[in-house]
mmCIF file of C-alpha atoms in Angstrom:
data_model
loop_
_atom_site.group_PDB
_atom_site.id
_atom_site.type_symbol
_atom_site.label_atom_id
_atom_site.label_comp_id
_atom_site.label_asym_id
_atom_site.label_seq_id
_atom_site.Cartn_x
_atom_site.Cartn_y
_atom_site.Cartn_z
ATOM 1 C CA MET A 1485 2.883 -4.960 159.820
ATOM 2 C CA ASP A 1486 4.327 -7.728 161.986
ATOM 3 C CA ILE A 1487 7.499 -7.105 163.939
ATOM 4 C CA LYS A 1488 10.446 -8.887 162.373
ATOM 5 C CA LEU A 1489 13.674 -9.816 164.133
ATOM 6 C CA THR A 1490 16.721 -9.396 161.923
ATOM 7 C CA PRO A 1491 18.562 -12.772 161.892
ATOM 8 C CA TYR A 1492 21.902 -12.772 163.663
ATOM 9 C CA ASP A 1493 23.666 -13.891 160.482
ATOM 10 C CA SER A 1494 22.233 -11.037 158.404
ATOM 11 C CA GLU A 1495 24.637 -8.661 156.698
ATOM 12 C CA LEU A 1496 22.379 -5.810 157.828
ATOM 13 C CA TRP A 1497 24.154 -5.719 161.192
ATOM 14 C CA ASP A 1498 27.267 -4.436 159.410
ATOM 15 C CA THR A 1499 25.217 -1.698 157.743
ATOM 16 C CA TYR A 1500 23.039 -0.703 160.690
ATOM 17 C CA ARG A 1501 25.746 0.006 163.232
ATOM 18 C CA GLY A 1502 25.984 1.701 166.609
ATOM 19 C CA ALA A 1503 28.455 4.296 167.841
ATOM 20 C CA TYR A 1504 31.188 1.667 168.224
ATOM 21 C CA GLY A 1505 30.266 -0.673 165.389
ATOM 22 C CA ASN A 1506 28.313 -3.902 164.936
ATOM 23 C CA VAL A 1507 26.011 -4.594 167.915
ATOM 24 C CA CYS A 1508 24.776 -8.043 166.900
ATOM 25 C CA GLU A 1509 26.854 -9.963 169.452
ATOM 26 C CA MET A 1510 25.571 -7.774 172.272
ATOM 27 C CA VAL A 1511 21.996 -8.442 171.217
ATOM 28 C CA GLN A 1512 22.680 -12.178 171.150
ATOM 29 C CA VAL A 1513 24.042 -12.023 174.690
ATOM 30 C CA ILE A 1514 21.177 -10.119 176.245
ATOM 31 C CA MET A 1515 18.624 -12.270 174.430
ATOM 32 C CA GLY A 1516 20.232 -15.337 176.015
ATOM 33 C CA ASP A 1517 21.490 -16.770 172.745
ATOM 34 C CA LEU A 1518 25.186 -16.280 173.531
ATOM 35 C CA ASP A 1519 27.171 -16.323 176.754
ATOM 36 C CA PRO A 1520 28.913 -13.065 177.653
ATOM 37 C CA SER A 1521 32.688 -12.953 177.794
ATOM 38 C CA PRO A 1522 34.131 -13.437 181.313
ATOM 39 C CA ASN A 1523 35.157 -9.796 181.715
ATOM 40 C CA PRO A 1524 33.366 -7.588 179.182
ATOM 41 C CA LEU A 1525 34.812 -4.120 178.728
ATOM 42 C CA LYS A 1526 32.584 -1.407 180.203
ATOM 43 C CA LEU A 1527 31.942 1.351 177.684
ATOM 44 C CA ARG A 1528 30.454 3.446 180.470
ATOM 45 C CA ARG A 1529 33.750 3.600 182.308
ATOM 46 C CA LEU A 1530 32.596 6.103 184.915
ATOM 47 C CA ASP A 1531 29.734 3.907 186.099
ATOM 48 C CA PRO A 1532 30.739 2.900 189.659
ATOM 49 C CA GLU A 1533 28.013 0.270 190.114
ATOM 50 C CA ASP A 1534 29.088 -3.366 190.336
ATOM 51 C CA LYS A 1535 27.100 -5.248 187.673
ATOM 52 C CA ASP A 1536 27.046 -8.781 186.356
ATOM 53 C CA ASN A 1537 28.300 -9.489 182.846
ATOM 54 C CA TYR A 1538 24.834 -9.439 181.278
ATOM 55 C CA ARG A 1539 24.112 -5.972 182.647
ATOM 56 C CA VAL A 1540 27.476 -4.710 181.448
ATOM 57 C CA VAL A 1541 26.688 -5.975 177.951
ATOM 58 C CA LEU A 1542 23.228 -4.401 178.128
ATOM 59 C CA ASP A 1543 24.773 -1.068 179.138
ATOM 60 C CA ASN A 1544 27.301 -1.394 176.324
ATOM 61 C CA LEU A 1545 24.481 -1.926 173.840
ATOM 62 C CA PHE A 1546 22.643 1.157 175.011
ATOM 63 C CA GLU A 1547 25.853 3.196 174.979
ATOM 64 C CA ASN A 1548 26.163 2.210 171.316
ATOM 65 C CA LEU A 1549 22.659 3.519 170.690
ATOM 66 C CA THR A 1550 22.758 6.776 172.669
ATOM 67 C CA HIS A 1551 26.398 7.922 172.636
ATOM 68 C CA GLN A 1552 26.467 11.738 172.684
ATOM 69 C CA LEU A 1553 22.706 11.650 172.102
ATOM 70 C CA SER A 1554 23.157 10.917 168.419
ATOM 71 C CA PHE A 1555 20.774 8.604 166.574
ATOM 72 C CA TYR A 1556 22.296 5.403 165.194
ATOM 73 C CA LYS A 1557 21.041 3.052 162.502
ATOM 74 C CA ALA A 1558 21.441 0.076 164.844
ATOM 75 C CA THR A 1559 18.362 1.290 166.738
ATOM 76 C CA TYR A 1560 16.221 0.118 163.806
ATOM 77 C CA LEU A 1561 17.412 -3.461 164.301
ATOM 78 C CA VAL A 1562 17.565 -3.416 168.094
ATOM 79 C CA MET A 1563 14.096 -2.052 168.882
ATOM 80 C CA PRO A 1564 12.230 -5.223 167.782
ATOM 81 C CA TYR A 1565 14.503 -7.279 170.034
ATOM 82 C CA MET A 1566 13.914 -4.917 172.952
ATOM 83 C CA VAL A 1567 10.164 -5.365 172.583
ATOM 84 C CA LYS A 1568 10.643 -9.131 172.744
ATOM 85 C CA LEU A 1569 13.029 -8.841 175.716
ATOM 86 C CA LEU A 1570 10.655 -6.506 177.550
ATOM 87 C CA GLU A 1571 7.857 -9.038 177.159
ATOM 88 C CA LYS A 1572 10.121 -11.792 178.482
ATOM 89 C CA LYS A 1573 11.131 -9.736 181.533
ATOM 90 C CA LYS A 1574 7.480 -8.950 182.197
ATOM 91 C CA THR A 1575 6.702 -12.667 182.204
ATOM 92 C CA GLU A 1576 9.558 -13.171 184.651
ATOM 93 C CA ASN A 1577 8.229 -10.264 186.761
ATOM 94 C CA ASP A 1578 11.673 -8.651 186.587
ATOM 95 C CA PHE A 1579 10.971 -5.027 187.489
ATOM 96 C CA ASP A 1580 14.585 -3.846 187.317
ATOM 97 C CA TRP A 1581 15.268 -5.070 183.783
ATOM 98 C CA GLN A 1582 11.967 -3.699 182.525
ATOM 99 C CA LEU A 1583 12.797 -0.318 184.050
ATOM 100 C CA VAL A 1584 16.261 -0.234 182.467
ATOM 101 C CA ILE A 1585 14.947 -1.185 179.031
ATOM 102 C CA ILE A 1586 12.210 1.462 179.129
ATOM 103 C CA CYS A 1587 14.567 4.182 180.402
ATOM 104 C CA GLU A 1588 17.264 3.481 177.844
ATOM 105 C CA MET A 1589 15.052 2.863 174.813
ATOM 106 C CA GLY A 1590 13.061 5.951 175.741
ATOM 107 C CA ILE A 1591 16.254 7.995 175.396
ATOM 108 C CA CYS A 1592 16.900 6.260 172.066
ATOM 109 C CA LEU A 1593 13.507 7.521 170.903
ATOM 110 C CA ALA A 1594 14.388 10.999 172.147
ATOM 111 C CA THR A 1595 17.297 11.012 169.711
ATOM 112 C CA ASP A 1596 15.016 9.961 166.836
ATOM 113 C CA ILE A 1597 14.146 13.474 165.708
ATOM 114 C CA PRO A 1598 14.499 14.875 162.166
ATOM 115 C CA ASN A 1599 17.419 17.255 162.599
ATOM 116 C CA ASN A 1600 19.391 14.583 164.493
ATOM 117 C CA ILE A 1601 19.411 12.132 161.575
ATOM 118 C CA ASN A 1602 21.783 12.575 158.655
ATOM 119 C CA PHE A 1603 21.012 9.375 156.770
ATOM 120 C CA GLU A 1604 18.138 7.750 154.886
ATOM 121 C CA ILE A 1605 16.793 4.273 155.543
ATOM 122 C CA LYS A 1606 15.713 2.767 152.218
ATOM 123 C CA ASN A 1607 14.784 -0.707 153.486
ATOM 124 C CA GLU A 1608 11.002 -0.446 153.880
ATOM 125 C CA ASP A 1609 10.699 -3.699 155.845
ATOM 126 C CA ILE A 1610 13.206 -2.448 158.424
ATOM 127 C CA LYS A 1611 11.413 0.893 158.745
ATOM 128 C CA GLU A 1612 7.969 -0.677 159.099
ATOM 129 C CA SER A 1613 9.162 -3.229 161.635
ATOM 130 C CA TYR A 1614 10.785 -0.452 163.648
ATOM 131 C CA LYS A 1615 7.596 1.600 163.523
ATOM 132 C CA ALA A 1616 5.509 -1.374 164.685
ATOM 133 C CA SER A 1617 7.997 -2.057 167.485
ATOM 134 C CA VAL A 1618 7.803 1.512 168.729
ATOM 135 C CA ALA A 1619 3.997 1.317 168.828
ATOM 136 C CA LEU A 1620 4.097 -1.934 170.815
ATOM 137 C CA PHE A 1621 6.814 -0.539 173.091
ATOM 138 C CA LYS A 1622 4.464 2.321 173.921
ATOM 139 C CA GLU A 1623 1.718 -0.125 174.916
ATOM 140 C CA GLN A 1624 4.166 -2.163 176.986
ATOM 141 C CA THR A 1625 5.241 0.968 178.823
ATOM 142 C CA LYS A 1626 1.600 1.818 179.593
ATOM 143 C CA GLN A 1627 1.158 -1.627 181.139
ATOM 144 C CA PHE A 1628 4.366 -1.219 183.133
ATOM 145 C CA LEU A 1629 3.125 2.092 184.524
ATOM 146 C CA ASN A 1630 -0.238 0.635 185.509
ATOM 147 C CA GLU A 1631 1.265 -2.441 187.168
ATOM 148 C CA HIS A 1632 4.199 -0.885 189.029
ATOM 149 C CA MET A 1633 3.140 2.597 190.090
ATOM 150 C CA GLU A 1634 3.990 2.073 193.750
ATOM 151 C CA GLN A 1635 7.481 0.761 192.947
ATOM 152 C CA LEU A 1636 8.049 3.628 190.536
ATOM 153 C CA LYS A 1637 7.064 6.217 193.138
ATOM 154 C CA ALA A 1638 9.713 4.742 195.439
ATOM 155 C CA LEU A 1639 12.598 5.166 192.958
ATOM 156 C CA ASP A 1640 15.528 7.385 193.899
ATOM 157 C CA ASP A 1641 15.470 10.875 192.393
ATOM 158 C CA ASN A 1642 18.094 10.223 189.698
ATOM 159 C CA THR A 1643 16.437 7.038 188.416
ATOM 160 C CA LYS A 1644 13.012 8.642 188.517
ATOM 161 C CA SER A 1645 14.333 11.583 186.499
ATOM 162 C CA LEU A 1646 15.662 9.214 183.819
ATOM 163 C CA PHE A 1647 12.353 7.389 183.751
ATOM 164 C CA VAL A 1648 10.142 10.465 183.385
ATOM 165 C CA ASN A 1649 12.480 11.767 180.682
ATOM 166 C CA ALA A 1650 11.946 8.497 178.810
ATOM 167 C CA LEU A 1651 8.176 8.834 179.232
ATOM 168 C CA MET A 1652 8.334 12.255 177.584
ATOM 169 C CA ALA A 1653 9.905 10.662 174.503
ATOM 170 C CA ILE A 1654 7.636 7.617 174.461
ATOM 171 C CA PHE A 1655 4.306 9.366 174.938
ATOM 172 C CA VAL A 1656 4.505 13.117 174.534
ATOM 173 C CA ASP A 1657 7.273 14.974 172.712
ATOM 174 C CA ARG A 1658 10.574 13.498 171.490
ATOM 175 C CA GLU A 1659 12.145 16.882 170.839
ATOM 176 C CA ALA A 1660 11.362 18.060 174.359
ATOM 177 C CA ALA A 1661 12.752 14.793 175.758
ATOM 178 C CA PHE A 1662 15.929 15.293 173.714
ATOM 179 C CA ILE A 1663 16.340 18.783 175.153
ATOM 180 C CA LEU A 1664 15.783 17.598 178.717
ATOM 181 C CA ALA A 1665 18.239 14.726 178.216
ATOM 182 C CA LEU A 1666 20.883 17.258 177.173
ATOM 183 C CA GLY A 1667 20.790 18.637 180.684
ATOM 184 C CA ALA A 1668 17.980 21.134 180.403
ATOM 185 C CA TRP A 1669 16.340 19.976 183.609
ATOM 186 C CA GLU A 1670 18.845 22.418 185.120
ATOM 187 C CA GLU A 1671 19.797 24.911 182.424
ATOM 188 C CA SER A 1672 19.462 25.611 178.739
ATOM 189 C CA GLU A 1673 20.348 27.911 175.898
ATOM 190 C CA ILE A 1674 17.409 29.680 174.260
ATOM 191 C CA PHE A 1675 16.984 31.416 170.919
ATOM 192 C CA CYS A 1676 14.429 33.794 169.437
ATOM 193 C CA SER A 1677 13.897 32.869 165.796
ATOM 194 C CA THR A 1678 12.190 36.217 165.180
ATOM 195 C CA CYS A 1679 15.101 38.524 166.002
ATOM 196 C CA GLU A 1680 17.890 35.919 166.424
ATOM 197 C CA ALA A 1681 18.674 37.018 169.967
ATOM 198 C CA GLU A 1682 20.238 34.303 172.129
ATOM 199 C CA GLY A 1683 19.735 33.776 175.824
ATOM 200 C CA TYR A 1684 20.396 31.505 178.763
ATOM 201 C CA LEU A 1685 17.981 29.963 181.255
ATOM 202 C CA SER A 1686 18.932 28.371 184.565
ATOM 203 C CA PHE A 1687 16.787 26.586 187.129
ATOM 204 C CA ASP A 1688 19.646 26.464 189.611
ATOM 205 C CA LYS A 1689 18.456 27.591 193.044
ATOM 206 C CA ASP A 1690 21.561 29.766 193.324
ATOM 207 C CA PHE A 1691 20.844 31.547 190.047
ATOM 208 C CA ASP A 1692 20.711 35.279 190.743
ATOM 209 C CA GLU A 1693 17.422 36.635 189.433
ATOM 210 C CA ASP A 1694 18.979 40.068 189.046
ATOM 211 C CA ASP A 1695 21.200 38.618 186.303
ATOM 212 C CA SER A 1696 18.310 38.939 183.868
ATOM 213 C CA ASP A 1697 18.777 42.720 183.903
ATOM 214 C CA GLU A 1698 22.551 42.649 183.668
ATOM 215 C CA GLU A 1699 24.343 44.215 180.736
ATOM 216 C CA LEU A 1700 26.259 41.389 179.092
ATOM 217 C CA SER A 1701 29.196 41.609 176.709
ATOM 218 C CA ASP A 1702 26.917 40.777 173.760
ATOM 219 C CA GLU A 1703 23.845 42.990 173.756
ATOM 220 C CA GLU A 1704 21.923 40.333 171.829
ATOM 221 C CA TYR A 1705 22.487 37.803 174.624
ATOM 222 C CA PHE A 1706 20.108 37.881 177.567
ATOM 223 C CA ALA A 1707 19.762 35.922 180.793
ATOM 224 C CA VAL A 1708 16.393 34.542 181.887
ATOM 225 C CA SER A 1709 15.291 33.711 185.408
ATOM 226 C CA LEU A 1710 12.052 32.235 186.722
ATOM 227 C CA LYS A 1711 10.575 35.664 187.410
ATOM 228 C CA ASP A 1712 10.645 36.363 183.651
ATOM 229 C CA ILE A 1713 8.380 33.383 182.900
ATOM 230 C CA THR A 1714 4.629 33.052 183.324
ATOM 231 C CA PRO A 1715 4.301 29.383 184.285
ATOM 232 C CA ALA A 1716 1.666 27.128 182.721
ATOM 233 C CA THR A 1717 -1.273 26.206 184.899
ATOM 234 C CA THR A 1718 -3.376 23.103 185.378
ATOM 235 C CA LYS A 1719 -5.900 24.659 182.984
ATOM 236 C CA SER A 1720 -3.361 24.819 180.158
ATOM 237 C CA SER A 1721 -4.595 24.256 176.607
ATOM 238 C CA ASN A 1722 -1.433 22.264 175.890
ATOM 239 C CA ASP A 1723 -2.446 18.587 175.952
ATOM 240 C CA ALA A 1724 1.151 17.386 176.113
ATOM 241 C CA TYR A 1725 1.826 19.519 179.157
ATOM 242 C CA ASN A 1726 -1.361 18.359 180.876
ATOM 243 C CA TRP A 1727 -0.537 14.690 180.263
ATOM 244 C CA TYR A 1728 3.004 15.068 181.495
ATOM 245 C CA MET A 1729 2.043 16.957 184.635
ATOM 246 C CA ASP A 1730 -0.527 14.297 185.434
ATOM 247 C CA ILE A 1731 2.004 11.464 185.212
ATOM 248 C CA LEU A 1732 4.653 13.433 187.101
ATOM 249 C CA ASN A 1733 2.225 13.982 189.954
ATOM 250 C CA LYS A 1734 1.189 10.328 189.974
ATOM 251 C CA LEU A 1735 4.855 9.300 190.165
ATOM 252 C CA GLU A 1736 5.501 11.929 192.830
ATOM 253 C CA ALA A 1737 8.339 13.320 190.727
ATOM 254 C CA GLU A 1738 8.375 16.570 192.665
ATOM 255 C CA ASN A 1739 11.515 18.099 191.156
ATOM 256 C CA GLU A 1740 10.344 17.658 187.573
ATOM 257 C CA ALA A 1741 6.769 18.680 188.386
ATOM 258 C CA ALA A 1742 8.105 21.961 189.779
ATOM 259 C CA ILE A 1743 10.140 22.719 186.644
ATOM 260 C CA ILE A 1744 7.871 21.649 183.769
ATOM 261 C CA PRO A 1745 5.297 24.465 184.270
ATOM 262 C CA TYR A 1746 8.112 26.918 183.507
ATOM 263 C CA TYR A 1747 9.166 25.071 180.369
ATOM 264 C CA TYR A 1748 5.599 25.200 179.094
ATOM 265 C CA GLY A 1749 5.037 28.694 180.462
ATOM 266 C CA THR A 1750 5.401 31.812 178.352
ATOM 267 C CA LEU A 1751 8.349 34.133 177.917
ATOM 268 C CA THR A 1752 8.608 37.434 176.071
ATOM 269 C CA CYS A 1753 11.820 38.084 174.178
ATOM 270 C CA PRO A 1754 13.329 41.280 175.671
ATOM 271 C CA THR A 1755 14.679 42.292 172.260
ATOM 272 C CA CYS A 1756 11.708 41.998 169.898
ATOM 273 C CA LYS A 1757 8.856 41.288 172.376
ATOM 274 C CA THR A 1758 7.868 38.006 170.699
ATOM 275 C CA THR A 1759 5.973 35.832 173.203
ATOM 276 C CA LYS A 1760 5.827 32.029 173.128
ATOM 277 C CA THR A 1761 6.491 29.062 175.360
ATOM 278 C CA VAL A 1762 9.929 28.637 176.863
ATOM 279 C CA MET A 1763 10.100 25.147 175.328
ATOM 280 C CA ASN A 1764 9.609 26.633 171.860
ATOM 281 C CA PHE A 1765 12.378 29.165 172.465
ATOM 282 C CA ILE A 1766 14.657 26.277 173.473
ATOM 283 C CA LYS A 1767 13.605 24.165 170.481
ATOM 284 C CA ASP A 1768 14.534 27.069 168.243
ATOM 285 C CA PHE A 1769 18.065 26.792 169.594
ATOM 286 C CA TYR A 1770 18.524 22.997 169.689
ATOM 287 C CA VAL A 1771 16.234 21.268 167.218
ATOM 288 C CA SER A 1772 14.924 23.759 164.632
#
């Protein structure tokens, strides 16, 4: 199906809303069809970076689509426009805007997981256009990777982390990307669906490995450290893991490349002795 842009005067914008309401005007601004207001309010109030009005509006749009990592109906209408905008910025050879769009829309896709959606979209044209946009967005991101690898390797650690998180959602595993976006690059709750024991995993360098043997107030709650995990190897049978490790190494994302083998490594529940990947234990807590 062809990608369709919802007209600006459509009533659908009032139905398919973001976290703060109708996002149509923001889309018009970033598409160049409407001038931004002289001093647009920044929804991301803690962002210290000095940005022009167009970037503030762009950030406001994405805040509407990713606030608290919920999934919003407005994403269905915005994605086709983002595909068009990404193509325009590619033509203009604007690396920074392409990077921002891919990072932010990648996080939007990370929120598009079944247990994060509490509504039904009945408009088949909207759903099919969204689906086609996501497929094209994936191809655009592939091209971006191929054309800008050297610039991407030079990104600062924080930006690179956002980017590789987006790649996880775009290419590999949306649920895993959702978990990592929640802060699980550093720590995470885990859950054994077999015996319902809960645990906690930390990748903090200061995390005391002896904590895993500590008697906690709740005997069903256990702490996990790296020594409890058998990390995945380069010969893993998990295709998603292999793909992700390959791209992390190409991007020289050293921090993430050091952590991911543990997420896709195996852990044995100390309570019932069930063994599975750490990522599956975490998914049992967050997205199952």
